[in-house]
């Protein structure tokens, strides 16, 4: 269910927002002036995608709310649904390349490396960490009897870590459309991925150590 919902939402998200970025650009990779107009109008494409990406996870949690839950189950469901959403968005957005010019003859190798690093590594990795962390929070049921942290404290910790990643999405999305150099944008993406990994590492340890057996 999570996979099907994630793929469908990813495809729909590109249909709703992709034309804004592709219509006035030579390449679907380049938001250009259209992306800057979206930023000025408060479109919030990065945060919007991050929010939509969580919908399959929330839907599964609501549909099976009486099923016994464990933190790592939510982590796995969150990771899978986030990766499927990201893959659907990326493949749908790059589909015009196969119609126009599948070979980028006029682009340097550095440009191709930048796109591969962002779309193939940092974005999926950050999405997986974000979805996995939110999933762990949604599937956390109650604290152990011997735990020094109550359930509200654990959930609040996971929420704070998730919001940190969500804020990183906004910062990196702004850098993407402000005409910053590719090296600077790649650095922002790498920093966002590192932050997401650290947040997931701390969040999972807190949740698993304090979860009731």
Coordinates of C-alpha atoms in Angstrom, one line a residue:
X1 CA 0.0 0.0 0.0
X2 CA 2.8 2.4 0.9
X3 CA 4.7 1.8 -2.3
X4 CA 1.6 2.2 -4.6
X5 CA 0.5 5.4 -2.8
X6 CA 4.0 6.8 -3.0
X7 CA 4.4 6.1 -6.7
X8 CA 1.0 7.6 -7.5
X9 CA 1.6 10.7 -5.4
X10 CA 5.0 11.2 -6.9
X11 CA 3.7 11.0 -10.4
X12 CA 0.8 13.4 -9.5
X13 CA 3.1 15.8 -7.8
X14 CA 5.2 16.2 -10.9
X15 CA 2.1 16.7 -13.0
X16 CA 0.9 19.5 -10.7
X17 CA 4.2 21.2 -10.2
X18 CA 6.5 20.1 -13.0
X19 CA 5.2 22.4 -15.7
X20 CA 6.1 25.4 -13.6
X21 CA 9.8 24.3 -13.7
X22 CA 9.9 22.8 -17.2
X23 CA 7.8 25.0 -19.3
X24 CA 10.2 27.9 -19.5
X25 CA 13.4 25.9 -19.2
X26 CA 15.6 24.2 -21.8
X27 CA 16.2 21.3 -19.5
X28 CA 14.0 19.7 -16.8
X29 CA 17.1 19.9 -14.6
X30 CA 17.0 23.8 -14.6
X31 CA 14.3 25.7 -12.8
X32 CA 15.8 29.0 -13.9
X33 CA 13.4 32.0 -13.8
X34 CA 10.4 29.8 -13.3
X35 CA 11.9 28.4 -10.1
X36 CA 12.7 31.9 -8.8
X37 CA 9.1 33.0 -9.5
X38 CA 7.9 30.0 -7.6
X39 CA 10.0 31.0 -4.6
X40 CA 8.8 34.6 -4.7
X41 CA 5.2 33.4 -4.8
X42 CA 5.7 31.2 -1.8
X43 CA 5.2 28.0 -3.7
X44 CA 7.5 26.0 -1.4
X45 CA 8.2 23.2 -3.8
X46 CA 10.8 21.5 -1.6
X47 CA 8.8 21.6 1.6
X48 CA 5.6 20.7 -0.3
X49 CA 7.2 17.6 -1.8
X50 CA 8.5 16.6 1.7
X51 CA 5.0 16.9 3.1
X52 CA 3.4 14.9 0.3
X53 CA 6.1 12.3 0.7
X54 CA 4.8 11.5 4.2
X55 CA 1.2 10.9 3.1
X56 CA 1.6 7.2 2.3
X57 CA 3.2 6.6 5.7
X58 CA 0.4 8.4 7.5
X59 CA -2.2 6.5 5.5
X60 CA -0.7 3.1 6.4
X61 CA -0.5 4.2 10.0
X62 CA -4.2 5.1 10.1
X63 CA -5.4 2.0 8.1
X64 CA -3.7 -0.4 10.5
X65 CA -3.9 1.6 13.7
X66 CA -4.9 -1.5 15.8
X67 CA -2.0 -3.6 14.6
X68 CA 0.8 -4.1 17.1
X69 CA 3.5 -1.6 16.2
X70 CA 7.3 -1.5 16.6
X71 CA 9.6 1.4 15.8
X72 CA 11.7 -0.5 13.2
X73 CA 8.5 -1.5 11.3
X74 CA 7.7 2.2 11.0
X75 CA 11.3 3.0 10.0
X76 CA 11.2 0.4 7.2
X77 CA 7.8 1.6 5.9
X78 CA 8.9 5.2 6.0
X79 CA 12.2 4.5 4.1
X80 CA 10.5 2.4 1.4
X81 CA 7.6 4.9 0.8
X82 CA 10.0 7.9 0.7
X83 CA 12.4 6.2 -1.7
X84 CA 9.5 5.2 -4.0
X85 CA 8.1 8.7 -4.0
X86 CA 11.5 10.2 -4.8
X87 CA 12.1 7.7 -7.6
X88 CA 8.7 8.4 -9.1
X89 CA 9.3 12.1 -9.0
X90 CA 12.8 11.9 -10.5
X91 CA 11.8 9.5 -13.3
X92 CA 8.7 11.4 -14.2
X93 CA 10.5 14.7 -14.2
X94 CA 13.3 13.4 -16.4
X95 CA 11.1 11.6 -18.9
X96 CA 11.1 14.6 -21.4
X97 CA 14.9 13.9 -21.8
X98 CA 14.1 10.8 -23.7
X99 CA 11.9 12.7 -26.1
X100 CA 14.1 15.7 -26.6
X101 CA 17.8 14.7 -26.2
X102 CA 18.9 11.7 -24.2
X103 CA 22.5 12.6 -24.9
X104 CA 23.7 15.9 -23.3
X105 CA 26.2 16.9 -26.0
X106 CA 26.5 20.5 -24.8
X107 CA 26.9 19.9 -21.1
X108 CA 30.3 19.4 -19.4
X109 CA 31.1 16.3 -17.4
X110 CA 31.0 18.4 -14.2
X111 CA 27.3 19.3 -14.8
X112 CA 26.4 15.6 -15.3
X113 CA 28.3 14.7 -12.1
X114 CA 26.4 17.3 -10.2
X115 CA 23.0 16.0 -11.4
X116 CA 24.0 12.4 -10.7
X117 CA 25.2 13.3 -7.2
X118 CA 22.1 15.3 -6.3
X119 CA 19.4 13.2 -7.9
X120 CA 21.0 9.9 -7.4
X121 CA 22.6 10.2 -3.9
X122 CA 21.8 13.2 -1.7
X123 CA 18.1 13.6 -2.4
X124 CA 17.1 9.9 -2.1
X125 CA 19.3 9.5 1.0
X126 CA 17.8 12.6 2.7
X127 CA 14.3 11.4 1.8
X128 CA 14.9 8.0 3.2
X129 CA 16.2 9.4 6.5
X130 CA 13.3 11.8 6.8
X131 CA 10.7 9.1 6.1
X132 CA 12.4 6.6 8.3
X133 CA 12.6 9.0 11.2
X134 CA 8.9 10.1 10.9
X135 CA 7.9 6.4 10.6
X136 CA 9.8 5.6 13.8
X137 CA 7.9 8.3 15.6
X138 CA 4.5 7.2 14.3
X139 CA 5.1 3.6 15.2
X140 CA 6.5 4.4 18.7
X141 CA 3.8 3.1 21.1
X142 CA 4.9 3.4 24.8
X143 CA 8.1 3.7 26.8
X144 CA 9.6 0.9 28.7
X145 CA 8.8 0.7 32.4
X146 CA 12.5 1.2 33.3
X147 CA 12.9 4.1 30.8
X148 CA 13.9 7.5 32.1
X149 CA 12.1 9.1 29.2
X150 CA 8.3 9.1 28.9
X151 CA 6.5 8.6 25.6
X152 CA 5.8 12.3 25.1
X153 CA 9.5 13.1 25.5
X154 CA 10.6 10.5 23.0
X155 CA 7.9 11.6 20.5
X156 CA 8.9 15.2 21.0
X157 CA 12.5 14.3 20.3
X158 CA 11.7 12.5 17.1
X159 CA 9.5 15.4 16.0
X160 CA 12.2 18.0 16.7
X161 CA 14.7 15.9 14.7
X162 CA 12.2 15.6 11.8
X163 CA 11.6 19.3 11.8
X164 CA 15.3 19.9 11.5
X165 CA 15.4 17.9 8.3
X166 CA 12.3 19.6 7.1
X167 CA 14.0 23.0 7.7
X168 CA 17.0 21.7 5.7
X169 CA 14.7 21.0 2.8
X170 CA 13.6 24.6 2.8
X171 CA 17.1 26.0 2.9
X172 CA 18.4 23.7 0.2
X173 CA 15.3 24.4 -2.0
X174 CA 16.0 28.1 -1.7
X175 CA 19.7 27.6 -2.8
X176 CA 18.5 25.5 -5.8
X177 CA 16.5 28.3 -7.3
X178 CA 18.5 31.4 -6.4
X179 CA 21.1 31.0 -9.1
X180 CA 23.9 29.7 -6.7
X181 CA 26.8 28.0 -8.3
X182 CA 26.5 24.2 -8.7
X183 CA 29.4 23.6 -6.3
X184 CA 27.6 25.6 -3.6
X185 CA 24.3 23.8 -4.2
X186 CA 26.0 20.4 -4.1
X187 CA 27.6 21.4 -0.8
X188 CA 24.2 22.3 0.6
X189 CA 22.8 19.0 -0.6
X190 CA 25.7 17.1 1.0
X191 CA 25.3 19.0 4.3
X192 CA 21.5 18.3 4.2
X193 CA 22.2 14.5 3.7
X194 CA 24.7 14.5 6.6
X195 CA 22.3 16.3 8.9
X196 CA 19.6 13.8 7.9
X197 CA 21.8 10.8 8.7
X198 CA 22.8 12.2 12.1
X199 CA 19.2 13.0 13.0
X200 CA 18.1 9.5 12.0
X201 CA 21.0 7.9 14.0
X202 CA 20.1 9.8 17.2
X203 CA 16.3 9.4 16.7
X204 CA 16.4 5.7 16.1
X205 CA 18.7 5.1 19.1
X206 CA 16.4 7.1 21.4
X207 CA 13.2 5.3 20.1
X208 CA 14.6 1.8 20.1
X209 CA 16.3 2.0 23.5
X210 CA 13.1 3.4 25.2
X211 CA 10.5 1.4 23.4
X212 CA 8.6 -1.2 25.4
X213 CA 9.4 -4.8 24.6

